[in-house]
mmCIF file of C-alpha atoms and ligand atoms in Angstrom:
data_model
loop_
_atom_site.group_PDB
_atom_site.id
_atom_site.type_symbol
_atom_site.label_atom_id
_atom_site.label_comp_id
_atom_site.label_asym_id
_atom_site.label_seq_id
_atom_site.Cartn_x
_atom_site.Cartn_y
_atom_site.Cartn_z
ATOM 1 C CA UNK A 1 7.175 -9.809 -13.185
ATOM 2 C CA UNK A 2 6.834 -13.395 -13.898
ATOM 3 C CA UNK A 3 10.219 -13.847 -14.577
ATOM 4 C CA UNK A 4 11.428 -12.889 -10.816
ATOM 5 C CA UNK A 5 11.752 -15.571 -8.524
ATOM 6 C CA UNK A 6 8.835 -15.952 -5.868
ATOM 7 C CA UNK A 7 10.801 -14.842 -2.378
ATOM 8 C CA UNK A 8 7.094 -15.332 -0.249
ATOM 9 C CA UNK A 9 7.180 -19.264 -0.240
ATOM 10 C CA UNK A 10 5.661 -19.629 -3.577
ATOM 11 C CA UNK A 11 4.252 -16.388 -3.763
ATOM 12 C CA UNK A 12 5.474 -13.420 -5.838
ATOM 13 C CA UNK A 13 5.004 -10.087 -3.667
ATOM 14 C CA UNK A 14 5.183 -7.148 -5.356
ATOM 15 C CA UNK A 15 4.970 -3.751 -3.497
ATOM 16 C CA UNK A 16 3.913 -0.557 -4.747
ATOM 17 C CA UNK A 17 4.785 2.310 -2.551
ATOM 18 C CA UNK A 18 5.360 6.250 -2.946
ATOM 19 C CA UNK A 19 3.607 9.406 -1.505
ATOM 20 C CA UNK A 20 0.329 10.082 -1.034
ATOM 21 C CA UNK A 21 -1.594 11.241 -4.056
ATOM 22 C CA UNK A 22 1.205 9.864 -6.324
ATOM 23 C CA UNK A 23 -1.013 7.169 -8.133
ATOM 24 C CA UNK A 24 -0.382 4.169 -6.136
ATOM 25 C CA UNK A 25 -3.719 2.524 -6.245
ATOM 26 C CA UNK A 26 -4.272 3.575 -9.585
ATOM 27 C CA UNK A 27 -1.297 2.281 -10.788
ATOM 28 C CA UNK A 28 -1.389 -0.985 -8.673
ATOM 29 C CA UNK A 29 -5.277 -1.774 -9.371
ATOM 30 C CA UNK A 30 -4.108 -1.832 -13.092
ATOM 31 C CA UNK A 31 -1.123 -3.409 -12.853
ATOM 32 C CA UNK A 32 -2.998 -6.801 -10.389
ATOM 33 C CA UNK A 33 -5.463 -6.859 -13.050
ATOM 34 C CA UNK A 34 -2.713 -7.378 -15.812
ATOM 35 C CA UNK A 35 -0.761 -10.132 -13.560
ATOM 36 C CA UNK A 36 -4.212 -11.943 -12.440
ATOM 37 C CA UNK A 37 -2.722 -11.234 -9.139
ATOM 38 C CA UNK A 38 -4.446 -10.527 -5.567
ATOM 39 C CA UNK A 39 -4.751 -6.949 -4.370
ATOM 40 C CA UNK A 40 -4.017 -5.675 -0.694
ATOM 41 C CA UNK A 41 -4.505 -1.975 -0.321
ATOM 42 C CA UNK A 42 -2.793 -1.212 2.748
ATOM 43 C CA UNK A 43 -5.484 1.313 3.646
ATOM 44 C CA UNK A 44 -7.269 -1.628 4.620
ATOM 45 C CA UNK A 45 -4.979 -1.488 8.026
ATOM 46 C CA UNK A 46 -4.066 2.242 7.914
ATOM 47 C CA UNK A 47 -6.193 4.833 10.106
ATOM 48 C CA UNK A 48 -5.146 8.259 10.136
ATOM 49 C CA UNK A 49 -4.316 7.889 13.514
ATOM 50 C CA UNK A 50 -2.029 4.844 12.762
ATOM 51 C CA UNK A 51 -0.140 5.586 9.630
ATOM 52 C CA UNK A 52 2.279 2.778 9.748
ATOM 53 C CA UNK A 53 2.353 0.580 13.003
ATOM 54 C CA UNK A 54 -0.180 -1.823 11.909
ATOM 55 C CA UNK A 55 2.237 -3.827 10.182
ATOM 56 C CA UNK A 56 1.912 -6.659 12.327
ATOM 57 C CA UNK A 57 -1.581 -7.513 11.115
ATOM 58 C CA UNK A 58 -0.723 -7.764 7.768
ATOM 59 C CA UNK A 59 2.540 -9.082 8.269
ATOM 60 C CA UNK A 60 1.099 -11.997 9.848
ATOM 61 C CA UNK A 61 -1.565 -12.404 6.843
ATOM 62 C CA UNK A 62 2.310 -12.615 4.827
ATOM 63 C CA UNK A 63 3.372 -15.221 6.657
ATOM 64 C CA UNK A 64 0.510 -17.476 6.289
ATOM 65 C CA UNK A 65 0.587 -16.864 2.390
ATOM 66 C CA UNK A 66 4.411 -17.796 2.790
ATOM 67 C CA UNK A 67 3.457 -20.973 4.315
ATOM 68 C CA UNK A 68 0.546 -21.425 1.450
ATOM 69 C CA UNK A 69 -2.128 -21.320 4.085
ATOM 70 C CA UNK A 70 -5.017 -18.575 4.029
ATOM 71 C CA UNK A 71 -5.464 -15.753 5.829
ATOM 72 C CA UNK A 72 -7.979 -13.451 7.412
ATOM 73 C CA UNK A 73 -7.823 -9.764 8.516
ATOM 74 C CA UNK A 74 -10.401 -7.187 9.421
ATOM 75 C CA UNK A 75 -10.265 -4.764 6.589
ATOM 76 C CA UNK A 76 -10.634 -0.664 7.757
ATOM 77 C CA UNK A 77 -13.802 0.716 5.954
ATOM 78 C CA UNK A 78 -13.392 3.929 4.431
ATOM 79 C CA UNK A 79 -16.740 4.201 3.149
ATOM 80 C CA UNK A 80 -17.981 6.900 4.893
ATOM 81 C CA UNK A 81 -15.240 8.963 4.431
ATOM 82 C CA UNK A 82 -13.323 8.333 8.237
ATOM 83 C CA UNK A 83 -11.987 5.434 9.356
ATOM 84 C CA UNK A 84 -14.019 2.418 11.069
ATOM 85 C CA UNK A 85 -13.839 -1.463 11.627
ATOM 86 C CA UNK A 86 -15.405 -3.364 8.164
ATOM 87 C CA UNK A 87 -15.694 -6.877 7.397
ATOM 88 C CA UNK A 88 -13.469 -9.349 7.033
ATOM 89 C CA UNK A 89 -11.379 -10.299 3.748
ATOM 90 C CA UNK A 90 -10.151 -13.951 3.578
ATOM 91 C CA UNK A 91 -6.870 -14.296 0.933
ATOM 92 C CA UNK A 92 -6.316 -17.127 -0.556
ATOM 93 C CA UNK A 93 -2.165 -18.254 -1.532
ATOM 94 C CA UNK A 94 -1.754 -16.910 -5.000
ATOM 95 C CA UNK A 95 0.887 -17.012 -7.633
ATOM 96 C CA UNK A 96 1.151 -13.200 -7.426
ATOM 97 C CA UNK A 97 0.168 -10.685 -4.537
ATOM 98 C CA UNK A 98 0.498 -7.197 -4.881
ATOM 99 C CA UNK A 99 0.237 -4.860 -1.741
ATOM 100 C CA UNK A 100 -0.308 -1.279 -2.290
ATOM 101 C CA UNK A 101 0.130 1.985 -0.234
ATOM 102 C CA UNK A 102 2.525 3.988 1.895
ATOM 103 C CA UNK A 103 5.213 1.659 3.814
ATOM 104 C CA UNK A 104 4.282 -1.549 1.278
ATOM 105 C CA UNK A 105 8.067 -1.959 0.466
ATOM 106 C CA UNK A 106 9.116 -0.703 4.468
ATOM 107 C CA UNK A 107 12.738 -2.125 4.694
ATOM 108 C CA UNK A 108 11.699 -5.085 7.097
ATOM 109 C CA UNK A 109 9.854 -6.824 4.030
ATOM 110 C CA UNK A 110 12.497 -6.178 1.674
ATOM 111 C CA UNK A 111 13.725 -9.955 1.324
ATOM 112 C CA UNK A 112 10.476 -11.060 0.426
ATOM 113 C CA UNK A 113 9.656 -8.932 -2.297
ATOM 114 C CA UNK A 114 10.081 -9.807 -6.132
ATOM 115 C CA UNK A 115 9.385 -6.190 -6.899
ATOM 116 C CA UNK A 116 9.545 -2.684 -5.409
ATOM 117 C CA UNK A 117 7.518 -0.378 -7.383
ATOM 118 C CA UNK A 118 7.797 3.309 -6.472
ATOM 119 C CA UNK A 119 5.311 5.604 -7.851
ATOM 120 C CA UNK A 120 5.770 9.222 -7.543
ATOM 121 C CA UNK A 121 5.212 12.573 -8.701
ATOM 122 C CA UNK A 122 7.363 15.349 -7.867
ATOM 123 C CA UNK A 123 5.067 18.381 -7.150
ATOM 124 C CA UNK A 124 3.928 17.478 -3.338
ATOM 125 C CA UNK A 125 0.999 20.533 -3.851
ATOM 126 C CA UNK A 126 -0.246 18.765 -6.761
ATOM 127 C CA UNK A 127 -0.522 15.304 -5.032
ATOM 128 C CA UNK A 128 -2.181 16.898 -2.361
ATOM 129 C CA UNK A 129 -4.995 18.419 -4.173
ATOM 130 C CA UNK A 130 -5.427 14.613 -6.019
ATOM 131 C CA UNK A 131 -5.962 12.993 -2.742
ATOM 132 C CA UNK A 132 -8.326 15.527 -1.615
ATOM 133 C CA UNK A 133 -10.239 15.354 -5.108
ATOM 134 C CA UNK A 134 -10.717 11.387 -4.145
ATOM 135 C CA UNK A 135 -11.329 11.105 -0.627
ATOM 136 C CA UNK A 136 -12.978 15.435 0.007
ATOM 137 C CA UNK A 137 -12.651 18.419 1.427
ATOM 138 C CA UNK A 138 -13.143 16.926 4.887
ATOM 139 C CA UNK A 139 -9.955 14.818 4.454
ATOM 140 C CA UNK A 140 -7.532 18.006 3.561
ATOM 141 C CA UNK A 141 -6.156 18.327 7.139
ATOM 142 C CA UNK A 142 -5.948 14.588 7.733
ATOM 143 C CA UNK A 143 -3.886 14.288 3.992
ATOM 144 C CA UNK A 144 -1.888 17.182 4.829
ATOM 145 C CA UNK A 145 -0.597 15.540 8.440
ATOM 146 C CA UNK A 146 -0.342 12.527 6.351
ATOM 147 C CA UNK A 147 2.038 13.786 3.941
ATOM 148 C CA UNK A 148 3.892 15.403 6.270
ATOM 149 C CA UNK A 149 4.228 12.167 8.459
ATOM 150 C CA UNK A 150 5.253 10.401 5.066
ATOM 151 C CA UNK A 151 8.323 12.099 4.413
ATOM 152 C CA UNK A 152 9.566 11.535 7.250
ATOM 153 C CA UNK A 153 8.863 7.714 7.135
ATOM 154 C CA UNK A 154 10.164 7.878 3.704
ATOM 155 C CA UNK A 155 13.552 9.650 4.749
ATOM 156 C CA UNK A 156 14.350 6.803 7.485
ATOM 157 C CA UNK A 157 13.094 3.897 5.864
ATOM 158 C CA UNK A 158 15.148 4.494 2.412
ATOM 159 C CA UNK A 159 12.163 3.550 0.349
ATOM 160 C CA UNK A 160 13.043 4.693 -2.966
ATOM 161 C CA UNK A 161 16.480 3.690 -3.080
ATOM 162 C CA UNK A 162 15.559 0.024 -2.722
ATOM 163 C CA UNK A 163 12.999 0.196 -5.448
ATOM 164 C CA UNK A 164 13.060 -2.079 -8.625
ATOM 165 C CA UNK A 165 11.066 0.117 -10.705
ATOM 166 C CA UNK A 166 10.495 4.153 -10.672
ATOM 167 C CA UNK A 167 6.975 4.765 -11.953
ATOM 168 C CA UNK A 168 6.554 8.582 -12.362
ATOM 169 C CA UNK A 169 2.552 10.433 -12.831
ATOM 170 C CA UNK A 170 2.010 13.290 -14.813
HETATM 171 N N1 ADP B 1 -1.422 9.366 -13.612
HETATM 172 C C1 ADP B 1 -2.323 9.908 -13.417
HETATM 173 N N2 ADP B 1 -2.716 11.138 -13.778
HETATM 174 C C2 ADP B 1 -3.873 12.088 -13.520
HETATM 175 N N3 ADP B 1 -4.412 11.680 -12.168
HETATM 176 C C3 ADP B 1 -4.273 10.637 -11.577
HETATM 177 C C4 ADP B 1 -3.141 9.762 -12.286
HETATM 178 N N4 ADP B 1 -3.144 8.340 -11.346
HETATM 179 C C5 ADP B 1 -4.061 8.615 -10.300
HETATM 180 N N5 ADP B 1 -4.634 9.890 -10.035
HETATM 181 C C6 ADP B 1 -6.012 10.284 -9.667
HETATM 182 O O1 ADP B 1 -5.279 10.925 -8.516
HETATM 183 C C7 ADP B 1 -5.832 10.695 -7.230
HETATM 184 C C8 ADP B 1 -5.100 9.926 -6.234
HETATM 185 O O2 ADP B 1 -4.657 8.783 -7.167
HETATM 186 P P1 ADP B 1 -4.261 7.250 -6.381
HETATM 187 O O3 ADP B 1 -4.101 6.217 -6.861
HETATM 188 O O4 ADP B 1 -5.315 7.184 -5.155
HETATM 189 O O5 ADP B 1 -2.930 8.164 -5.386
HETATM 190 P P2 ADP B 1 -2.086 7.258 -3.902
HETATM 191 O O6 ADP B 1 -3.091 5.784 -3.700
HETATM 192 O O7 ADP B 1 -0.966 7.293 -4.397
HETATM 193 O O8 ADP B 1 -2.766 8.086 -2.957
HETATM 194 C C9 ADP B 1 -7.143 9.647 -7.709
HETATM 195 O O9 ADP B 1 -8.380 10.525 -7.636
HETATM 196 C C10 ADP B 1 -6.729 9.233 -9.191
HETATM 197 O O10 ADP B 1 -8.040 9.431 -9.641
HETATM 198 N N1 YYY B 2 -11.154 7.079 1.555
HETATM 199 C C1 YYY B 2 -10.169 7.212 2.124
HETATM 200 C C2 YYY B 2 -9.843 7.928 3.118
HETATM 201 C C3 YYY B 2 -8.808 8.354 3.800
HETATM 202 N N2 YYY B 2 -7.773 7.123 3.421
HETATM 203 C C4 YYY B 2 -6.228 7.368 4.369
HETATM 204 C C5 YYY B 2 -5.676 5.873 4.212
HETATM 205 C C6 YYY B 2 -4.495 6.015 3.541
HETATM 206 O O1 YYY B 2 -3.714 5.223 3.890
HETATM 207 C C7 YYY B 2 -4.341 7.369 3.622
HETATM 208 C C8 YYY B 2 -3.493 8.163 2.301
HETATM 209 O O2 YYY B 2 -3.835 7.437 1.663
HETATM 210 P P1 YYY B 2 -2.975 7.298 -0.076
HETATM 211 O O3 YYY B 2 -4.142 6.616 -0.907
HETATM 212 O O4 YYY B 2 -2.572 8.843 -0.321
HETATM 213 O O5 YYY B 2 -1.925 6.471 0.414
HETATM 214 P P2 YYY B 2 -2.094 4.661 0.546
HETATM 215 O O6 YYY B 2 -1.923 4.301 -0.625
HETATM 216 O O7 YYY B 2 -3.158 4.283 1.247
HETATM 217 O O8 YYY B 2 -0.854 4.531 1.409
HETATM 218 O O9 YYY B 2 -5.804 8.046 3.749
HETATM 219 C C9 YYY B 2 -7.850 6.198 2.172
HETATM 220 O O10 YYY B 2 -7.257 5.523 1.901
HETATM 221 N N3 YYY B 2 -9.104 6.325 1.801
#
């Protein structure tokens, strides 16, 4: 990863995308720790009712990092199982920034990415069960809707076709 050039100012931006329940968050946490990178999960922005349109708020953060400036955003708080506005988080300019979540490798950021990583698990039922095991039975309906949405999103965005690496969960 460090051999590939930075494309977000001096920062190497790495996106970990793929369908819900595939293992993105788990993979991205390990990757960020190994690279000593800052990690931004898109669920700090997303809510059930707003799966991808929050993007300008993250883009504003990335644009500041590209200018070598720090940036602050308000995190979505999922600690009670539903989304509500949480605390502010400040991101400082960093050598490697990992952004993880559905739509993190979207077409509009492709030219700024040092690497796009696609995490997948083919069996959609298994992905749903893993996500429900993580978030609780109360989230099942939301996660089912979310998975239907992301199928369409990925088809239109063509995310996987742009991936530099594909990671297959088992
Ligand atoms: N390689 C794996 N094998 C088995 N279970 C996994 C694996 N990676 C993640 N999980 C579990 O599956 C669930 C979903 O993983 P997560 O990383 O939250 O996926 P995503 O961020 O893609 O939705 C979590 O409960 C996690 O502990
Ligand atoms: N505890 C919870 C409950 C719901 N969510 C919501 C917000 C997420 O973007 C969606 C889908 O989660 P998932 O981790 O599968 O996908 P992302 O990696 O967040 O894109 O679920 C959550 O992330 N955490």
